[in-house]
Amino acid sequence: EGFGLMLIEAMAAGRPVIAARVGAIPEVVRDGETAILVPPRDAAALRAAMASLILDRAKRDALAAAGSLHQAQFSWSVAAERVAAIYRRMLA
């Protein structure tokens, strides 16, 4: 998926996110804050990211909490307000 809706859904569900650094994904999450980004096709980096969350509950919980807050900026109401603000600026 080009946008990364599944990442927003995972953050909304309070789950920590690990994703590949491809497409729009780096624009949807904040590496190290709301998710862990790994290079695409890098099994060792993916394995290390997964192990870090399995072994470090505080890190896992911090990513989940930050992601839960971060995902709210992608709501339909926020998106609609941003589009409306663009139209207001264009009409002014």
Short mmCIF file of N, CA, C and O in Angstrom, two decimals:
data_model
loop_
_atom_site.label_atom_id
_atom_site.label_comp_id
_atom_site.label_asym_id
_atom_site.label_seq_id
_atom_site.Cartn_x
_atom_site.Cartn_y
_atom_site.Cartn_z
N GLU A 1 0.85 -1.17 0.00
CA GLU A 1 0.00 0.00 0.00
C GLU A 1 0.90 1.24 0.00
O GLU A 1 1.81 1.35 0.81
N GLY A 2 0.62 2.17 -0.87
CA GLY A 2 1.45 3.35 -1.01
C GLY A 2 1.42 4.30 0.17
O GLY A 2 2.42 4.91 0.52
N PHE A 3 0.27 4.44 0.83
CA PHE A 3 0.14 5.41 1.91
C PHE A 3 0.52 4.83 3.27
O PHE A 3 1.17 5.47 4.07
N GLY A 4 0.11 3.64 3.57
CA GLY A 4 0.43 3.04 4.86
C GLY A 4 -0.73 3.07 5.84
O GLY A 4 -0.52 3.25 7.05
N LEU A 5 -1.96 2.92 5.32
CA LEU A 5 -3.14 2.93 6.19
C LEU A 5 -3.03 1.88 7.29
O LEU A 5 -3.44 2.13 8.43
N MET A 6 -2.45 0.73 6.96
CA MET A 6 -2.33 -0.33 7.98
C MET A 6 -1.46 0.12 9.15
O MET A 6 -1.66 -0.31 10.28
N LEU A 7 -0.52 1.03 8.92
CA LEU A 7 0.31 1.55 10.01
C LEU A 7 -0.53 2.43 10.93
O LEU A 7 -0.41 2.35 12.16
N ILE A 8 -1.39 3.25 10.35
CA ILE A 8 -2.27 4.11 11.14
C ILE A 8 -3.24 3.25 11.95
O ILE A 8 -3.49 3.53 13.12
N GLU A 9 -3.75 2.20 11.33
CA GLU A 9 -4.66 1.30 12.04
C GLU A 9 -3.95 0.61 13.20
O GLU A 9 -4.52 0.47 14.28
N ALA A 10 -2.70 0.20 12.99
CA ALA A 10 -1.94 -0.44 14.07
C ALA A 10 -1.69 0.54 15.21
O ALA A 10 -1.85 0.19 16.39
N MET A 11 -1.31 1.78 14.87
CA MET A 11 -1.08 2.79 15.91
C MET A 11 -2.38 3.09 16.66
O MET A 11 -2.37 3.24 17.88
N ALA A 12 -3.50 3.17 15.93
CA ALA A 12 -4.79 3.43 16.57
C ALA A 12 -5.18 2.30 17.52
O ALA A 12 -5.84 2.53 18.53
N ALA A 13 -4.72 1.09 17.21
CA ALA A 13 -5.00 -0.06 18.06
C ALA A 13 -4.00 -0.17 19.21
O ALA A 13 -4.07 -1.11 20.00
N GLY A 14 -3.06 0.78 19.30
CA GLY A 14 -2.09 0.77 20.39
C GLY A 14 -0.99 -0.26 20.23
O GLY A 14 -0.44 -0.75 21.22
N ARG A 15 -0.65 -0.59 19.00
CA ARG A 15 0.38 -1.58 18.74
C ARG A 15 1.67 -0.90 18.28
O ARG A 15 1.63 0.07 17.52
N PRO A 16 2.82 -1.39 18.69
CA PRO A 16 4.08 -0.85 18.18
C PRO A 16 4.23 -1.24 16.70
O PRO A 16 3.74 -2.28 16.29
N VAL A 17 4.88 -0.39 15.94
CA VAL A 17 4.98 -0.59 14.50
C VAL A 17 6.45 -0.76 14.09
O VAL A 17 7.31 0.00 14.52
N ILE A 18 6.67 -1.75 13.24
CA ILE A 18 7.95 -1.92 12.54
C ILE A 18 7.58 -1.94 11.07
O ILE A 18 6.67 -2.67 10.66
N ALA A 19 8.26 -1.14 10.26
CA ALA A 19 7.93 -1.07 8.84
C ALA A 19 9.20 -0.83 8.03
O ALA A 19 10.20 -0.35 8.54
N ALA A 20 9.10 -1.14 6.74
CA ALA A 20 10.21 -0.87 5.83
C ALA A 20 10.20 0.60 5.44
O ALA A 20 9.15 1.22 5.30
N ARG A 21 11.37 1.15 5.25
CA ARG A 21 11.54 2.55 4.85
C ARG A 21 11.36 2.64 3.33
O ARG A 21 12.32 2.74 2.57
N VAL A 22 10.09 2.60 2.89
CA VAL A 22 9.76 2.67 1.47
C VAL A 22 8.54 3.55 1.27
O VAL A 22 7.74 3.76 2.19
N GLY A 23 8.38 4.05 0.05
CA GLY A 23 7.20 4.82 -0.31
C GLY A 23 6.92 5.96 0.65
O GLY A 23 7.83 6.67 1.09
N ALA A 24 5.66 6.10 1.01
CA ALA A 24 5.23 7.18 1.90
C ALA A 24 5.34 6.81 3.38
O ALA A 24 5.06 7.64 4.24
N ILE A 25 5.76 5.60 3.67
CA ILE A 25 5.80 5.14 5.07
C ILE A 25 6.61 6.09 5.96
O ILE A 25 6.15 6.43 7.05
N PRO A 26 7.77 6.58 5.55
CA PRO A 26 8.50 7.52 6.42
C PRO A 26 7.75 8.83 6.68
O PRO A 26 8.08 9.55 7.62
N GLU A 27 6.76 9.14 5.84
CA GLU A 27 5.95 10.35 6.06
C GLU A 27 4.80 10.08 7.03
O GLU A 27 4.24 11.02 7.59
N VAL A 28 4.44 8.82 7.21
CA VAL A 28 3.32 8.44 8.07
C VAL A 28 3.77 8.24 9.52
O VAL A 28 3.04 8.57 10.45
N VAL A 29 4.97 7.70 9.70
CA VAL A 29 5.48 7.43 11.05
C VAL A 29 6.75 8.24 11.29
O VAL A 29 7.35 8.76 10.35
N ARG A 30 7.15 8.33 12.54
CA ARG A 30 8.41 8.99 12.90
C ARG A 30 9.36 7.91 13.41
O ARG A 30 9.12 7.33 14.48
N ASP A 31 10.41 7.68 12.65
CA ASP A 31 11.36 6.62 12.99
C ASP A 31 11.94 6.83 14.39
O ASP A 31 12.44 7.90 14.72
N GLY A 32 11.84 5.80 15.20
CA GLY A 32 12.37 5.84 16.56
C GLY A 32 11.43 6.46 17.57
O GLY A 32 11.67 6.38 18.77
N GLU A 33 10.37 7.10 17.09
CA GLU A 33 9.42 7.73 18.00
C GLU A 33 8.06 7.02 17.96
O GLU A 33 7.51 6.68 19.00
N THR A 34 7.50 6.85 16.75
CA THR A 34 6.21 6.19 16.63
C THR A 34 6.32 4.83 15.94
O THR A 34 5.34 4.10 15.85
N ALA A 35 7.51 4.52 15.45
CA ALA A 35 7.75 3.25 14.77
C ALA A 35 9.25 3.02 14.64
O ALA A 35 10.04 3.92 14.85
N ILE A 36 9.57 1.81 14.26
CA ILE A 36 10.95 1.48 13.89
C ILE A 36 10.94 1.23 12.39
O ILE A 36 10.19 0.38 11.91
N LEU A 37 11.75 1.98 11.66
CA LEU A 37 11.87 1.78 10.22
C LEU A 37 13.14 1.01 9.93
O LEU A 37 14.19 1.29 10.50
N VAL A 38 13.01 0.05 9.03
CA VAL A 38 14.15 -0.76 8.62
C VAL A 38 14.30 -0.66 7.10
O VAL A 38 13.33 -0.38 6.40
N PRO A 39 15.51 -0.88 6.60
CA PRO A 39 15.70 -0.86 5.14
C PRO A 39 14.89 -1.98 4.49
O PRO A 39 14.72 -3.06 5.09
N PRO A 40 14.39 -1.74 3.30
CA PRO A 40 13.65 -2.82 2.61
C PRO A 40 14.55 -4.01 2.32
O PRO A 40 15.75 -3.86 2.10
N ARG A 41 13.96 -5.18 2.39
CA ARG A 41 14.65 -6.44 2.09
C ARG A 41 15.85 -6.72 2.99
O ARG A 41 16.78 -7.42 2.61
N ASP A 42 15.84 -6.18 4.18
CA ASP A 42 16.94 -6.38 5.13
C ASP A 42 16.44 -7.23 6.29
O ASP A 42 15.96 -6.71 7.30
N ALA A 43 16.54 -8.53 6.12
CA ALA A 43 16.03 -9.46 7.11
C ALA A 43 16.72 -9.30 8.46
O ALA A 43 16.08 -9.41 9.52
N ALA A 44 18.01 -9.01 8.44
CA ALA A 44 18.75 -8.85 9.70
C ALA A 44 18.25 -7.63 10.47
O ALA A 44 18.08 -7.68 11.69
N ALA A 45 17.98 -6.53 9.77
CA ALA A 45 17.46 -5.33 10.43
C ALA A 45 16.06 -5.57 10.98
O ALA A 45 15.72 -5.13 12.08
N LEU A 46 15.24 -6.29 10.22
CA LEU A 46 13.89 -6.62 10.68
C LEU A 46 13.96 -7.50 11.92
O LEU A 46 13.26 -7.26 12.92
N ARG A 47 14.81 -8.50 11.89
CA ARG A 47 14.99 -9.39 13.02
C ARG A 47 15.46 -8.61 14.25
O ARG A 47 14.95 -8.80 15.36
N ALA A 48 16.40 -7.69 14.07
CA ALA A 48 16.91 -6.89 15.19
C ALA A 48 15.82 -5.98 15.76
O ALA A 48 15.70 -5.83 16.98
N ALA A 49 15.02 -5.39 14.88
CA ALA A 49 13.93 -4.52 15.35
C ALA A 49 12.90 -5.32 16.14
O ALA A 49 12.44 -4.89 17.21
N MET A 50 12.55 -6.49 15.64
CA MET A 50 11.60 -7.34 16.35
C MET A 50 12.15 -7.77 17.70
O MET A 50 11.46 -7.72 18.71
N ALA A 51 13.41 -8.17 17.73
CA ALA A 51 14.03 -8.59 18.98
C ALA A 51 14.07 -7.44 19.98
O ALA A 51 13.82 -7.64 21.18
N SER A 52 14.34 -6.24 19.50
CA SER A 52 14.42 -5.09 20.41
C SER A 52 13.08 -4.85 21.10
O SER A 52 13.04 -4.49 22.28
N LEU A 53 11.98 -5.05 20.36
CA LEU A 53 10.67 -4.84 20.98
C LEU A 53 10.26 -6.01 21.88
O LEU A 53 9.60 -5.81 22.89
N ILE A 54 10.67 -7.20 21.51
CA ILE A 54 10.36 -8.37 22.34
C ILE A 54 11.09 -8.26 23.68
O ILE A 54 10.53 -8.55 24.74
N LEU A 55 12.34 -7.82 23.63
CA LEU A 55 13.18 -7.79 24.83
C LEU A 55 13.02 -6.53 25.68
O LEU A 55 13.40 -6.53 26.85
N ASP A 56 12.48 -5.46 25.11
CA ASP A 56 12.41 -4.19 25.81
C ASP A 56 10.96 -3.71 25.90
O ASP A 56 10.47 -2.99 25.03
N ARG A 57 10.29 -4.09 26.98
CA ARG A 57 8.88 -3.74 27.14
C ARG A 57 8.68 -2.23 27.18
O ARG A 57 7.71 -1.71 26.63
N ALA A 58 9.58 -1.49 27.82
CA ALA A 58 9.44 -0.03 27.92
C ALA A 58 9.48 0.60 26.52
O ALA A 58 8.69 1.50 26.22
N LYS A 59 10.39 0.12 25.68
CA LYS A 59 10.48 0.63 24.31
C LYS A 59 9.22 0.30 23.53
O LYS A 59 8.67 1.14 22.82
N ARG A 60 8.75 -0.93 23.68
CA ARG A 60 7.52 -1.37 23.01
C ARG A 60 6.34 -0.51 23.44
O ARG A 60 5.58 -0.03 22.61
N ASP A 61 6.21 -0.29 24.74
CA ASP A 61 5.11 0.51 25.26
C ASP A 61 5.22 1.98 24.84
O ASP A 61 4.20 2.62 24.53
N ALA A 62 6.43 2.51 24.79
CA ALA A 62 6.63 3.91 24.39
C ALA A 62 6.26 4.11 22.92
O ALA A 62 5.59 5.10 22.57
N LEU A 63 6.66 3.19 22.06
CA LEU A 63 6.29 3.28 20.65
C LEU A 63 4.78 3.20 20.48
O LEU A 63 4.20 3.97 19.71
N ALA A 64 4.16 2.28 21.19
CA ALA A 64 2.71 2.12 21.08
C ALA A 64 1.99 3.37 21.56
O ALA A 64 1.04 3.84 20.91
N ALA A 65 2.42 3.95 22.67
CA ALA A 65 1.77 5.14 23.21
C ALA A 65 1.95 6.34 22.28
O ALA A 65 1.00 7.07 21.99
N ALA A 66 3.16 6.54 21.78
CA ALA A 66 3.42 7.65 20.86
C ALA A 66 2.64 7.47 19.56
O ALA A 66 2.09 8.43 19.02
N GLY A 67 2.60 6.26 19.07
CA GLY A 67 1.85 5.98 17.84
C GLY A 67 0.37 6.21 18.01
O GLY A 67 -0.30 6.73 17.11
N SER A 68 -0.15 5.85 19.18
CA SER A 68 -1.57 6.05 19.46
C SER A 68 -1.94 7.53 19.39
O SER A 68 -2.99 7.90 18.86
N LEU A 69 -1.07 8.39 19.88
CA LEU A 69 -1.31 9.84 19.81
C LEU A 69 -1.09 10.36 18.38
O LEU A 69 -1.85 11.19 17.89
N HIS A 70 -0.05 9.89 17.73
CA HIS A 70 0.34 10.37 16.40
C HIS A 70 -0.72 10.07 15.34
O HIS A 70 -0.96 10.89 14.45
N GLN A 71 -1.36 8.93 15.43
CA GLN A 71 -2.30 8.52 14.39
C GLN A 71 -3.49 9.46 14.26
O GLN A 71 -4.12 9.55 13.22
N ALA A 72 -3.80 10.23 15.32
CA ALA A 72 -4.95 11.12 15.29
C ALA A 72 -4.83 12.20 14.21
O ALA A 72 -5.85 12.68 13.71
N GLN A 73 -3.61 12.54 13.81
CA GLN A 73 -3.45 13.56 12.78
C GLN A 73 -3.86 13.08 11.40
O GLN A 73 -3.92 13.86 10.45
N PHE A 74 -4.16 11.79 11.27
CA PHE A 74 -4.57 11.22 9.98
C PHE A 74 -6.07 10.92 9.93
O PHE A 74 -6.52 10.23 9.04
N SER A 75 -6.84 11.48 10.88
CA SER A 75 -8.28 11.23 10.87
C SER A 75 -8.93 11.95 9.69
O SER A 75 -8.38 12.91 9.14
N TRP A 76 -10.12 11.49 9.31
CA TRP A 76 -10.83 12.12 8.21
C TRP A 76 -11.19 13.56 8.55
O TRP A 76 -11.14 14.44 7.68
N SER A 77 -11.53 13.83 9.80
CA SER A 77 -11.89 15.20 10.16
C SER A 77 -10.68 16.14 10.06
O SER A 77 -10.80 17.28 9.61
N VAL A 78 -9.51 15.67 10.44
CA VAL A 78 -8.30 16.48 10.32
C VAL A 78 -7.98 16.70 8.83
O VAL A 78 -7.66 17.82 8.42
N ALA A 79 -8.09 15.65 8.03
CA ALA A 79 -7.82 15.78 6.60
C ALA A 79 -8.80 16.76 5.96
O ALA A 79 -8.40 17.61 5.14
N ALA A 80 -10.07 16.68 6.32
CA ALA A 80 -11.07 17.60 5.77
C ALA A 80 -10.77 19.04 6.16
O ALA A 80 -10.89 19.96 5.33
N GLU A 81 -10.37 19.26 7.40
CA GLU A 81 -10.04 20.62 7.84
C GLU A 81 -8.83 21.16 7.09
O GLU A 81 -8.79 22.34 6.72
N ARG A 82 -7.84 20.31 6.82
CA ARG A 82 -6.67 20.76 6.07
C ARG A 82 -7.03 21.15 4.65
O ARG A 82 -6.54 22.16 4.12
N VAL A 83 -7.89 20.36 4.02
CA VAL A 83 -8.33 20.69 2.66
C VAL A 83 -9.15 21.98 2.68
O VAL A 83 -8.96 22.87 1.84
N ALA A 84 -10.04 22.12 3.64
CA ALA A 84 -10.85 23.34 3.76
C ALA A 84 -9.96 24.56 3.98
O ALA A 84 -10.22 25.63 3.41
N ALA A 85 -8.91 24.43 4.76
CA ALA A 85 -7.99 25.55 4.99
C ALA A 85 -7.29 25.97 3.71
O ALA A 85 -7.09 27.17 3.46
N ILE A 86 -6.95 25.00 2.87
CA ILE A 86 -6.34 25.33 1.57
C ILE A 86 -7.32 26.12 0.71
O ILE A 86 -6.97 27.15 0.13
N TYR A 87 -8.58 25.67 0.67
CA TYR A 87 -9.58 26.40 -0.10
C TYR A 87 -9.80 27.80 0.45
O TYR A 87 -9.92 28.76 -0.32
N ARG A 88 -9.84 27.93 1.77
CA ARG A 88 -10.03 29.26 2.36
C ARG A 88 -8.89 30.19 1.98
O ARG A 88 -9.11 31.36 1.67
N ARG A 89 -7.65 29.67 2.01
CA ARG A 89 -6.50 30.50 1.63
C ARG A 89 -6.57 30.89 0.16
O ARG A 89 -6.25 32.01 -0.22
N MET A 90 -7.00 29.97 -0.70
CA MET A 90 -7.08 30.25 -2.13
C MET A 90 -8.17 31.29 -2.42
O MET A 90 -8.02 32.09 -3.34
N LEU A 91 -9.25 31.27 -1.66
CA LEU A 91 -10.35 32.19 -1.89
C LEU A 91 -10.13 33.55 -1.27
O LEU A 91 -10.81 34.53 -1.63
N ALA A 92 -9.19 33.63 -0.34
CA ALA A 92 -8.96 34.91 0.35
C ALA A 92 -8.18 35.89 -0.51
O ALA A 92 -7.53 35.61 -1.42
#
